[in-house]
Coordinates of C-alpha atoms in Angstrom, one line a residue:
Chain A
M1 CA -74.5 -68.2 13.6
K2 CA -72.6 -67.1 16.6
P3 CA -72.2 -63.6 18.0
A4 CA -73.1 -60.2 16.3
A5 CA -76.2 -58.6 17.5
S6 CA -77.6 -59.2 21.0
A7 CA -81.2 -60.1 21.2
D8 CA -81.8 -59.0 24.8
I9 CA -81.3 -55.9 26.7
P10 CA -77.9 -56.5 28.4
T11 CA -78.3 -57.8 31.9
R12 CA -75.6 -57.3 34.4
A13 CA -75.4 -61.1 34.9
D14 CA -74.2 -61.9 31.5
P15 CA -70.6 -60.9 31.1
V16 CA -68.8 -61.8 27.9
V17 CA -65.4 -60.9 29.3
R18 CA -64.2 -60.4 32.8
L19 CA -60.9 -59.0 33.8
R20 CA -60.0 -60.0 37.3
G21 CA -57.2 -58.3 39.3
I22 CA -54.9 -57.7 36.4
H23 CA -51.4 -56.6 37.1
K24 CA -48.8 -56.0 34.4
S25 CA -45.3 -54.6 34.6
F26 CA -42.7 -53.8 32.0
G27 CA -39.4 -54.0 33.8
S28 CA -39.7 -51.7 36.8
N29 CA -42.7 -49.9 35.2
H30 CA -45.9 -51.1 36.9
V31 CA -48.4 -50.3 34.2
L32 CA -51.6 -52.0 35.5
K33 CA -52.2 -52.2 39.2
G34 CA -55.1 -54.5 39.8
V35 CA -57.8 -53.8 37.2
N36 CA -61.2 -55.4 37.3
L37 CA -63.7 -55.0 34.5
R38 CA -66.9 -56.8 33.5
V39 CA -68.0 -56.5 29.9
E40 CA -71.6 -57.4 29.3
R41 CA -73.1 -58.8 26.1
G42 CA -73.9 -56.0 23.6
E43 CA -72.3 -53.4 25.8
H44 CA -70.1 -50.6 24.5
I45 CA -67.3 -49.8 26.9
V46 CA -65.2 -46.7 26.5
V47 CA -61.9 -46.5 28.2
F48 CA -60.3 -43.1 28.4
G49 CA -57.5 -41.3 30.4
P50 CA -54.2 -39.6 30.0
S51 CA -51.4 -41.2 27.9
G52 CA -49.4 -43.7 30.0
S53 CA -52.4 -44.5 32.1
G54 CA -52.4 -48.1 31.0
K55 CA -55.5 -48.1 28.8
S56 CA -53.8 -49.6 25.7
T57 CA -52.1 -52.2 27.9
L58 CA -55.4 -53.1 29.4
L59 CA -56.8 -53.7 25.9
R60 CA -53.8 -55.7 24.8
T61 CA -54.0 -57.8 27.9
T62 CA -57.7 -58.5 27.1
N63 CA -56.7 -60.5 24.0
L64 CA -53.4 -61.6 25.6
L65 CA -51.0 -59.8 23.3
E66 CA -49.7 -59.0 26.8
Q67 CA -49.8 -61.7 29.4
P68 CA -51.0 -60.5 32.8
D69 CA -48.4 -60.9 35.6
E70 CA -51.2 -61.4 38.1
G71 CA -54.9 -61.9 37.7
S72 CA -56.7 -63.3 34.7
V73 CA -59.0 -62.7 31.7
V74 CA -62.2 -64.8 31.9
F75 CA -63.8 -65.6 28.6
Q76 CA -66.4 -68.2 27.6
G77 CA -65.9 -70.1 30.9
K78 CA -62.2 -70.3 30.6
E79 CA -59.5 -68.4 32.4
Y80 CA -56.3 -67.0 30.9
G81 CA -53.4 -65.8 32.9
P82 CA -52.1 -66.8 36.3
G83 CA -55.4 -66.1 38.0
L84 CA -56.3 -65.2 41.5
E85 CA -55.9 -67.1 44.8
G86 CA -58.6 -69.6 45.6
E87 CA -60.9 -69.4 42.6
K88 CA -59.5 -71.4 39.7
L89 CA -61.2 -72.0 36.4
A90 CA -60.2 -74.2 33.5
R91 CA -57.3 -72.7 31.6
G92 CA -57.5 -71.8 28.0
R93 CA -54.9 -71.2 25.3
P94 CA -54.5 -67.7 24.0
R95 CA -55.4 -68.7 20.5
E96 CA -58.9 -69.9 21.5
L97 CA -59.6 -66.5 23.0
R98 CA -58.1 -64.5 20.1
Q99 CA -60.2 -66.3 17.6
A100 CA -63.3 -64.9 19.3
V101 CA -62.0 -61.5 20.1
G102 CA -61.4 -59.0 17.2
M103 CA -58.8 -56.2 17.5
V104 CA -58.4 -53.0 15.7
F105 CA -55.0 -51.2 16.1
Q106 CA -54.0 -47.6 16.2
Q107 CA -51.6 -48.1 13.3
F108 CA -54.1 -50.4 11.4
N109 CA -51.4 -53.1 11.0
L110 CA -52.8 -54.3 7.7
F111 CA -50.7 -56.8 5.9
P112 CA -49.0 -54.7 3.2
H113 CA -48.0 -57.7 1.0
L114 CA -51.6 -58.8 0.6
S115 CA -54.4 -57.2 -1.4
V116 CA -57.3 -55.7 0.5
L117 CA -59.4 -58.8 -0.1
D118 CA -56.6 -61.2 0.9
N119 CA -56.2 -59.2 4.2
V120 CA -59.7 -60.0 5.0
T121 CA -59.7 -63.6 3.8
L122 CA -56.5 -64.6 5.6
G123 CA -58.0 -65.4 8.9
L124 CA -61.0 -67.2 7.4
R125 CA -58.9 -69.4 5.3
R126 CA -55.9 -70.1 7.6
V127 CA -57.6 -70.0 11.0
K128 CA -61.1 -71.1 10.3
G129 CA -60.2 -73.3 7.3
I130 CA -62.9 -71.9 5.0
D131 CA -62.3 -72.6 1.3
R132 CA -61.2 -69.8 -1.0
D133 CA -64.5 -69.1 -2.8
E134 CA -66.5 -68.9 0.3
A135 CA -63.9 -66.9 2.2
E136 CA -63.7 -64.4 -0.6
L137 CA -67.5 -64.0 -0.8
R138 CA -67.7 -63.4 3.0
A139 CA -64.7 -61.0 2.9
A140 CA -66.1 -59.0 0.0
T141 CA -69.5 -58.8 1.7
Q142 CA -67.9 -57.5 4.8
L143 CA -65.8 -55.0 2.8
D144 CA -69.0 -53.9 1.1
R145 CA -70.5 -53.1 4.5
V146 CA -67.6 -50.7 5.3
G147 CA -68.0 -49.2 1.8
L148 CA -64.9 -50.6 0.2
L149 CA -66.1 -53.2 -2.3
N150 CA -64.5 -51.2 -5.1
K151 CA -61.1 -51.5 -3.4
I152 CA -60.9 -55.3 -3.0
G153 CA -58.1 -55.5 -5.6
S154 CA -56.1 -52.7 -4.1
F155 CA -53.3 -52.8 -1.6
P156 CA -53.1 -51.1 1.8
S157 CA -50.4 -48.7 0.9
L158 CA -52.6 -47.3 -1.9
L159 CA -55.5 -46.5 0.5
S160 CA -56.0 -43.5 2.7
G161 CA -55.7 -43.9 6.5
G162 CA -59.4 -44.0 6.9
Q163 CA -59.9 -46.6 4.3
Q164 CA -57.1 -48.7 5.8
Q165 CA -58.7 -48.6 9.2
R166 CA -62.1 -49.6 7.7
V167 CA -60.3 -52.6 6.0
A168 CA -58.9 -53.4 9.4
I169 CA -62.3 -53.3 11.0
A170 CA -63.6 -55.6 8.2
R171 CA -60.7 -58.0 8.7
A172 CA -61.6 -58.3 12.4
L173 CA -65.4 -58.5 11.9
V174 CA -65.3 -61.2 9.2
M175 CA -64.1 -63.6 11.9
E176 CA -67.5 -63.1 13.7
P177 CA -65.9 -62.1 17.0
A178 CA -67.9 -62.0 20.3
V179 CA -66.1 -58.9 21.3
M180 CA -64.3 -56.2 19.4
L181 CA -61.4 -54.2 20.8
F182 CA -60.5 -50.8 19.4
D183 CA -57.1 -49.4 20.5
E184 CA -57.2 -45.7 19.7
P185 CA -58.5 -46.4 16.2
T186 CA -58.6 -42.8 15.0
S187 CA -55.4 -41.4 16.7
A188 CA -53.2 -42.0 13.7
L189 CA -55.7 -40.5 11.2
D190 CA -55.8 -37.0 9.6
P191 CA -58.7 -35.1 11.2
E192 CA -60.8 -35.2 8.0
L193 CA -60.6 -39.0 7.9
V194 CA -61.7 -39.6 11.5
G195 CA -65.4 -39.3 10.7
E196 CA -65.6 -42.3 8.3
V197 CA -64.0 -44.6 10.8
L198 CA -66.2 -43.4 13.6
A199 CA -69.2 -43.9 11.4
A200 CA -68.3 -47.5 10.8
M201 CA -67.8 -48.1 14.5
R202 CA -71.2 -46.4 15.3
A203 CA -72.9 -48.7 12.8
L204 CA -71.3 -51.6 14.5
A205 CA -72.4 -50.4 17.9
E206 CA -75.9 -50.0 16.7
A207 CA -75.9 -53.5 15.3
G208 CA -75.3 -54.7 18.9
M209 CA -71.7 -55.7 18.8
T210 CA -69.9 -55.9 22.2
M211 CA -67.1 -53.4 22.1
I212 CA -64.3 -52.1 24.2
V213 CA -63.0 -48.8 22.8
V214 CA -59.9 -46.9 23.9
T215 CA -60.3 -43.5 22.5
H216 CA -59.7 -39.8 22.8
E217 CA -62.8 -39.0 20.8
M218 CA -65.0 -37.7 23.6
G219 CA -67.9 -36.9 21.3
F220 CA -68.0 -40.5 20.2
A221 CA -67.5 -41.7 23.7
R222 CA -70.5 -39.7 25.0
E223 CA -72.6 -40.9 22.1
V224 CA -71.8 -44.6 22.1
G225 CA -70.3 -45.4 25.5
D226 CA -72.8 -47.3 27.7
F227 CA -70.2 -47.8 30.3
N228 CA -67.3 -45.5 30.6
V229 CA -64.0 -46.2 32.4
F230 CA -61.6 -43.5 33.4
M231 CA -58.0 -44.8 34.0
D232 CA -55.1 -43.0 35.4
D233 CA -51.7 -44.4 36.6
G234 CA -52.6 -48.1 36.1
V235 CA -55.9 -48.1 38.0
I236 CA -59.6 -47.5 37.2
V237 CA -60.2 -44.2 38.9
E238 CA -63.9 -44.0 38.1
E239 CA -66.5 -45.9 36.0
G240 CA -70.1 -45.4 35.2
G241 CA -72.7 -44.5 32.5
R242 CA -73.0 -41.4 30.5
E243 CA -73.3 -39.2 33.6
I244 CA -69.5 -39.6 34.0
F245 CA -69.0 -36.9 31.4
T246 CA -71.2 -34.4 33.1
D247 CA -71.1 -35.3 36.8
A248 CA -67.9 -37.1 37.5
R249 CA -67.4 -37.9 41.2
E250 CA -63.6 -37.8 41.2
V251 CA -61.6 -34.6 40.8
R252 CA -59.1 -36.3 38.5
T253 CA -61.9 -37.4 36.1
R254 CA -63.5 -34.0 36.0
E255 CA -60.1 -32.3 35.3
F256 CA -59.3 -34.7 32.5
I257 CA -62.7 -34.3 30.9
K258 CA -62.5 -30.6 31.2
A259 CA -59.0 -30.6 29.6
V260 CA -59.9 -32.7 26.6
L261 CA -63.4 -31.3 25.8
Chain B
M1 CA 2.1 -66.4 -31.4
T2 CA 0.4 -63.0 -30.9
L3 CA -2.7 -61.4 -32.1
A4 CA -0.8 -59.8 -34.9
Q5 CA 0.2 -63.2 -36.2
T6 CA -3.3 -64.8 -36.3
S7 CA -6.3 -63.2 -37.8
I8 CA -9.2 -62.9 -35.4
S9 CA -11.9 -65.4 -36.3
F10 CA -15.4 -65.3 -34.8
D11 CA -16.3 -68.4 -36.8
F12 CA -14.0 -70.2 -34.4
I13 CA -16.4 -69.4 -31.5
W14 CA -19.4 -70.8 -33.4
D15 CA -17.4 -73.9 -34.4
N16 CA -16.7 -74.6 -30.7
M17 CA -20.1 -73.6 -29.3
G18 CA -20.7 -77.1 -28.2
I19 CA -17.7 -77.0 -25.8
F20 CA -18.9 -73.7 -24.4
L21 CA -22.4 -74.9 -23.9
D22 CA -21.2 -77.9 -22.0
G23 CA -19.4 -75.6 -19.6
V24 CA -22.4 -73.3 -19.4
R25 CA -24.6 -76.1 -18.4
L26 CA -22.4 -77.1 -15.6
T27 CA -22.0 -73.5 -14.4
I28 CA -25.8 -73.1 -14.3
F29 CA -26.2 -76.4 -12.6
I30 CA -23.7 -75.6 -9.9
S31 CA -25.0 -72.1 -9.4
I32 CA -28.7 -73.2 -9.1
V33 CA -28.0 -76.1 -6.8
A34 CA -25.6 -74.2 -4.5
F35 CA -27.9 -71.2 -4.4
T36 CA -31.0 -73.3 -3.6
L37 CA -29.2 -75.0 -0.8
A38 CA -27.8 -71.7 0.4
T39 CA -31.3 -70.2 0.5
I40 CA -32.5 -73.0 2.7
G41 CA -29.3 -72.8 4.8
G42 CA -29.6 -69.0 4.9
L43 CA -33.1 -69.2 6.2
G44 CA -31.9 -71.6 8.9
V45 CA -29.1 -69.3 9.8
A46 CA -31.4 -66.3 10.0
L47 CA -33.8 -68.2 12.3
M48 CA -31.0 -69.5 14.5
R49 CA -29.5 -66.1 14.7
M50 CA -32.7 -64.9 16.3
S51 CA -33.1 -67.9 18.5
K52 CA -34.1 -67.5 22.1
S53 CA -31.1 -69.7 23.2
R54 CA -28.0 -67.7 23.7
I55 CA -25.8 -70.7 22.9
V56 CA -27.5 -71.1 19.5
R57 CA -27.2 -67.4 18.7
T58 CA -23.5 -67.4 19.6
L59 CA -22.6 -70.5 17.6
I60 CA -24.4 -69.2 14.5
A61 CA -22.8 -65.8 14.9
A62 CA -19.4 -67.5 15.0
Y63 CA -20.4 -69.5 11.8
I64 CA -21.3 -66.4 10.0
N65 CA -18.2 -64.5 10.9
V66 CA -15.8 -67.3 10.2
F67 CA -17.3 -68.3 6.9
R68 CA -17.5 -64.7 5.6
A69 CA -13.9 -64.1 6.6
I70 CA -12.3 -66.8 4.5
P71 CA -11.6 -66.0 0.9
L72 CA -13.9 -68.2 -1.2
L73 CA -11.1 -69.5 -3.4
V74 CA -9.0 -70.6 -0.4
F75 CA -12.1 -72.2 1.1
I76 CA -12.8 -74.2 -2.1
L77 CA -9.3 -75.5 -2.2
F78 CA -9.4 -76.3 1.5
V79 CA -12.7 -78.2 1.2
Y80 CA -11.6 -80.3 -1.8
Y81 CA -7.8 -80.8 -1.4
G82 CA -7.5 -80.1 2.3
I83 CA -10.3 -82.3 3.4
A84 CA -11.9 -84.4 0.7
I85 CA -8.7 -85.6 -1.0
S86 CA -6.5 -85.6 2.2
F87 CA -8.9 -87.8 4.1
E88 CA -9.9 -89.8 1.0
L89 CA -13.6 -89.0 1.3
Q90 CA -16.0 -90.1 -1.4
V91 CA -16.6 -86.6 -2.6
S92 CA -16.3 -85.4 -6.2
A93 CA -14.9 -82.1 -7.1
I94 CA -18.4 -80.9 -8.1
Q95 CA -19.8 -81.9 -4.8
A96 CA -17.0 -80.3 -2.9
G97 CA -17.3 -77.1 -4.9
I98 CA -21.1 -76.9 -4.3
L99 CA -20.6 -77.6 -0.6
A100 CA -18.0 -74.8 -0.3
L101 CA -20.2 -72.3 -2.2
T102 CA -23.3 -73.3 -0.1
L103 CA -21.5 -72.9 3.2
Q104 CA -20.3 -69.4 2.4
Y105 CA -23.4 -68.2 0.7
S106 CA -25.6 -69.5 3.6
A107 CA -23.8 -67.1 5.9
W108 CA -24.3 -64.2 3.6
L109 CA -27.9 -65.0 2.8
G110 CA -28.6 -65.6 6.4
E111 CA -27.7 -62.1 7.3
I112 CA -29.8 -60.7 4.4
F113 CA -32.8 -62.8 5.5
R114 CA -32.4 -61.8 9.1
G115 CA -32.4 -58.1 8.1
G116 CA -35.6 -58.7 6.1
I117 CA -37.3 -60.5 8.9
Q118 CA -36.4 -57.9 11.4
A119 CA -37.5 -55.1 9.1
V120 CA -41.1 -56.4 9.3
S121 CA -42.8 -54.4 12.1
H122 CA -43.8 -56.0 15.3
G123 CA -47.4 -54.9 14.7
Q124 CA -47.7 -57.3 11.8
R125 CA -47.1 -60.3 14.0
E126 CA -49.5 -58.9 16.5
A127 CA -52.2 -58.4 13.9
A128 CA -51.8 -62.0 12.7
L129 CA -51.9 -63.3 16.3
S130 CA -55.0 -61.3 17.0
L131 CA -56.8 -63.1 14.2
G132 CA -56.2 -66.3 16.1
M133 CA -53.2 -67.5 14.1
S134 CA -50.5 -69.6 15.7
R135 CA -47.0 -68.1 16.0
F136 CA -45.8 -70.4 13.2
Q137 CA -48.7 -69.3 10.9
A138 CA -48.0 -65.6 11.7
F139 CA -44.4 -66.1 10.8
L140 CA -45.1 -68.2 7.6
R141 CA -48.1 -66.2 6.3
V142 CA -47.3 -62.7 7.4
V143 CA -43.7 -62.0 8.4
L144 CA -41.8 -64.3 6.0
P145 CA -43.5 -63.1 2.8
Q146 CA -42.8 -59.5 3.7
A147 CA -39.2 -60.4 4.6
F148 CA -38.8 -62.1 1.2
R149 CA -40.0 -59.0 -0.6
I150 CA -37.6 -56.9 1.2
A151 CA -34.8 -59.4 0.5
I152 CA -35.5 -59.8 -3.3
P153 CA -33.0 -57.2 -4.5
P154 CA -30.1 -58.1 -2.3
T155 CA -30.8 -61.8 -2.9
G156 CA -30.7 -61.2 -6.6
N157 CA -27.3 -59.6 -6.2
M158 CA -26.2 -62.7 -4.3
F159 CA -27.4 -64.9 -7.2
I160 CA -25.4 -62.9 -9.6
G161 CA -22.4 -63.3 -7.3
M162 CA -23.0 -67.0 -7.2
I163 CA -22.8 -67.3 -11.0
K164 CA -19.5 -65.4 -11.0
D165 CA -18.1 -67.2 -8.0
S166 CA -18.9 -70.6 -9.4
S167 CA -16.1 -70.0 -11.8
L168 CA -13.6 -70.5 -8.9
V169 CA -14.3 -74.2 -8.8
Y170 CA -12.4 -74.5 -12.1
L171 CA -9.2 -74.7 -9.8
I172 CA -10.3 -78.0 -8.4
G173 CA -10.9 -79.4 -11.8
V174 CA -14.6 -79.0 -12.4
P175 CA -15.2 -78.6 -16.1
E176 CA -17.5 -75.6 -15.9
L177 CA -17.5 -72.7 -18.3
L178 CA -14.2 -71.1 -17.2
R179 CA -12.3 -74.4 -17.2
V180 CA -13.5 -75.5 -20.7
S181 CA -12.6 -72.0 -22.0
N182 CA -9.2 -72.3 -20.5
R183 CA -8.6 -75.6 -22.0
L184 CA -9.8 -74.4 -25.4
A185 CA -7.6 -71.3 -25.3
N186 CA -4.5 -73.2 -24.3
R187 CA -5.1 -75.8 -27.0
T188 CA -5.8 -73.4 -29.8
F189 CA -4.0 -70.2 -28.7
R190 CA -7.1 -68.2 -29.6
Y191 CA -7.1 -66.4 -26.3
F192 CA -8.9 -63.3 -27.5
E193 CA -11.8 -65.1 -29.1
V194 CA -12.2 -67.6 -26.3
Y195 CA -12.1 -65.2 -23.4
L196 CA -14.3 -62.7 -25.2
A197 CA -16.8 -65.4 -25.7
T198 CA -16.5 -66.4 -22.0
V199 CA -17.0 -62.8 -20.9
L200 CA -20.1 -62.4 -23.1
I201 CA -21.6 -65.7 -21.8
Y202 CA -21.1 -64.7 -18.2
L203 CA -22.7 -61.3 -19.1
I204 CA -25.7 -63.0 -20.6
L205 CA -26.1 -65.3 -17.5
T206 CA -25.9 -62.5 -15.0
T207 CA -28.1 -60.1 -17.0
S208 CA -30.8 -62.7 -17.2
I209 CA -30.8 -62.8 -13.4
Y210 CA -31.2 -59.0 -13.4
F211 CA -34.4 -59.5 -15.5
L212 CA -35.6 -62.3 -13.3
V213 CA -35.3 -59.9 -10.2
K214 CA -37.1 -57.2 -12.1
Y215 CA -39.8 -59.7 -13.0
L216 CA -40.2 -60.7 -9.4
E217 CA -40.3 -57.2 -8.2
Q218 CA -43.1 -56.5 -10.7
R219 CA -44.9 -59.7 -9.9
Y220 CA -45.1 -58.7 -6.3
A221 CA -45.6 -55.0 -6.9
L222 CA -48.4 -53.5 -5.0
I223 CA -50.8 -52.3 -7.7
D224 CA -54.5 -52.4 -7.9
V225 CA -55.3 -55.0 -10.6
L226 CA -58.7 -53.6 -11.1
T227 CA -57.6 -50.1 -12.0
A228 CA -54.1 -50.6 -13.4
K229 CA -54.1 -49.7 -17.1
T230 CA -51.2 -51.6 -18.6
R231 CA -49.2 -54.3 -17.0
R232 CA -46.3 -56.3 -18.3
F233 CA -46.4 -60.0 -17.5
S234 CA -50.1 -59.3 -17.1
L235 CA -51.6 -62.8 -17.5
F236 CA -51.8 -63.2 -13.7
G237 CA -53.1 -59.7 -13.3
R238 CA -55.9 -60.1 -15.9
R239 CA -57.0 -63.4 -14.4
R240 CA -57.1 -61.9 -10.9
A241 CA -59.0 -58.8 -12.1
A242 CA -61.6 -61.0 -13.8
R243 CA -62.1 -63.0 -10.6
L244 CA -62.4 -59.9 -8.5
R245 CA -65.0 -58.4 -10.8
D246 CA -67.1 -61.5 -10.6
L247 CA -66.9 -61.3 -6.8
Q248 CA -68.0 -57.7 -6.8
E249 CA -71.0 -58.5 -9.0
K250 CA -71.9 -61.4 -6.8
V251 CA -71.9 -59.2 -3.6
Q252 CA -73.8 -56.4 -5.3
E253 CA -76.5 -58.9 -6.5
H254 CA -76.9 -60.0 -3.0
V255 CA -77.2 -56.5 -1.7
V256 CA -79.6 -55.3 -4.4
A257 CA -81.7 -58.5 -4.3
A258 CA -82.1 -58.5 -0.6
P259 CA -82.6 -55.1 0.8
L260 CA -86.0 -56.0 2.2
E261 CA -84.7 -59.2 3.7
M262 CA -81.8 -57.3 5.2
E263 CA -84.2 -55.1 7.1
M264 CA -86.2 -58.1 8.2
H265 CA -83.0 -59.7 9.2
E266 CA -82.0 -56.8 11.4
E267 CA -85.3 -56.7 13.0
F268 CA -85.2 -60.3 13.5
E269 CA -82.0 -60.0 15.4
E270 CA -83.1 -57.1 17.6
D271 CA -86.7 -57.7 18.3
E272 CA -87.8 -61.3 17.7
P273 CA -85.3 -63.9 18.5
E274 CA -87.6 -66.7 17.8
G275 CA -89.7 -65.5 14.8
Q276 CA -89.2 -65.8 11.1
A277 CA -86.3 -68.1 11.5
G278 CA -86.9 -69.5 8.0
T279 CA -85.8 -66.3 6.2
P280 CA -82.4 -65.2 7.4
S281 CA -81.9 -63.5 4.1
A282 CA -79.9 -64.2 1.0
R283 CA -76.8 -62.6 2.5
R284 CA -76.6 -65.3 5.0
A285 CA -76.9 -68.0 2.3
P286 CA -73.2 -68.7 2.1
D287 CA -73.1 -69.7 5.8

C-alpha cells in the first residue's frame, strides 16, 4: 500500500514535490516568473490570488500538463523540465509523474461517454492493468466513500455539478496518488452544491492526503490550509501558515484577503 | 409497347425475384466493402488532416478537395476505363468501382471524423493524461469514442449515400441491382414493374440503415441502467444492471461488515505505524 495517510507529523525535510524556479510563458505572456514551492508529505497547501496571477498554470505545471520553460518539478527523486543550472537530477517521463499525482479540474472533465463506474475504472484498467472485477470493486468502494454508490450506473450528464465533481475526486483517488491537485474545484458549481464537494475534500485532508488546492473559498482555505501561498502576477508574493489570513505582511496580500472575505 | 397495351403484373416481380436478389447481394457487398475501407481511410484522412507536419496537412487537404470536387460517376468511369482498361491493369470492374467509391468516401468521411474529433473538448484529453495515460491511450479510449458518437448520425447518412451511389457502378458493367434491373426491363419491356421493384428494394436497404443508426444511438445513449424503466434492445442493459447491483451489494457488505475494522484501520494509519499490521480490514482485502 503506497500513499494515502501519513503516519508522521510532517517534517520540513520530507518534500513530496518540489517546484524549482519555474518559468512559463504563453507567447509574449510571461505567466510564471520563477516560482519555488516545497510540498511536504501530508501537507495541505492552498494557493490563492487574483485571476490571471498564474495559480492554475502553477498547478498544471506541477503535473506537467504545461511544460515549464525553465526550472523543474522534482518528484520521487526525479526531475521533470529543463531544470536549473548546475544541479541536475535524473530525468523522468511525464507519465510516471502523472500516475502518482491526481488532478481535479474546475470543469470536472468527466468522460461523458462512460458510466460513472467506468470513469473511475478507466485508469485502473488501462494504466495500472488491473482486471475488470478488481477494478470495479475498487472503483465502487471509492465511489461509496464520496457517497455515490447508488449512481454507479449513471452517466456524468445525468448528475448534478457537485456529484460530478465528487466522481472526479473518486476517479483521481482510486489511482492512489501521492499528491492531489485541485484546480478551483468549486468555481463552476452552483452555490448550494459547493458544500458537498468541500466536505469530500475536507475528509480527504483529514485522512492525511497531501494536497495542493487552488481555490477562492477562503473559509475552506483558513480551515484546511496548513501552508498558504498568495500569488500575484506570476510570483509568490507571500506564503505562510494560517496567520497569513489575519496578519499578512504584504500590503497586496492584505488587500486581496480583505476584498474576498 | 406501352403500359396500356400490357396488363400490370406483380407476379412477374415474384417470378424474377432470384435475379433481383443476385443484384441486391452485389449491391450490399460493394456498399459494405467500400464503406468499411472508406471508414478506415477516413480515419487516416482525419488524423493526417490534424498532423503536426504542414506538408502532410496540405497534401491531405488537397486530396479532400480534389476528390470531393469530381462527380462520382465521372470518377468511376475514369478509374475503370481511363486507367484500369487503358493501361491494361489486372483490375475487375467490381474492384475498380469499390476503389472509386472508397477514394471519394474517404474524403467525405475524413471531414466528418475530423469534425467529431475536434468537437471533443481539450479538457477530456487532459483528464485522460492526468490519470497517467499515454497520448495514444487518451486518444483511443477517451477522444475517439466520443468523436464516433458525435459522428454516428452523419456517418449513417453517408452509408445511405453509399448504397445509392453504388448503383453508379452499373455503367462499368458490374451486375449489381440497377444493372440486373435494367437488363430485365430491356428484355421483358416491363419497365413499370421492374423499376418499381428496384425503387422499393433500394428503399428497404436504406431504411434498414436508418434503423441501424437509431439502434446505435440508443445503444450508446446515456441512460442509467439501474433506474431506466423500459429499454428497447435491453438485453445488454439488463445484464449490465445485474452486474452493477451485485457490485453495490458487495461494497455494502464490506462497509457494513467492517465498520469496526475501518476505525482500527484509520487509527492504525494515524497513530501506530507498526502495530496491528495483521488486520488491515476487509476493505483492504482486494489489494
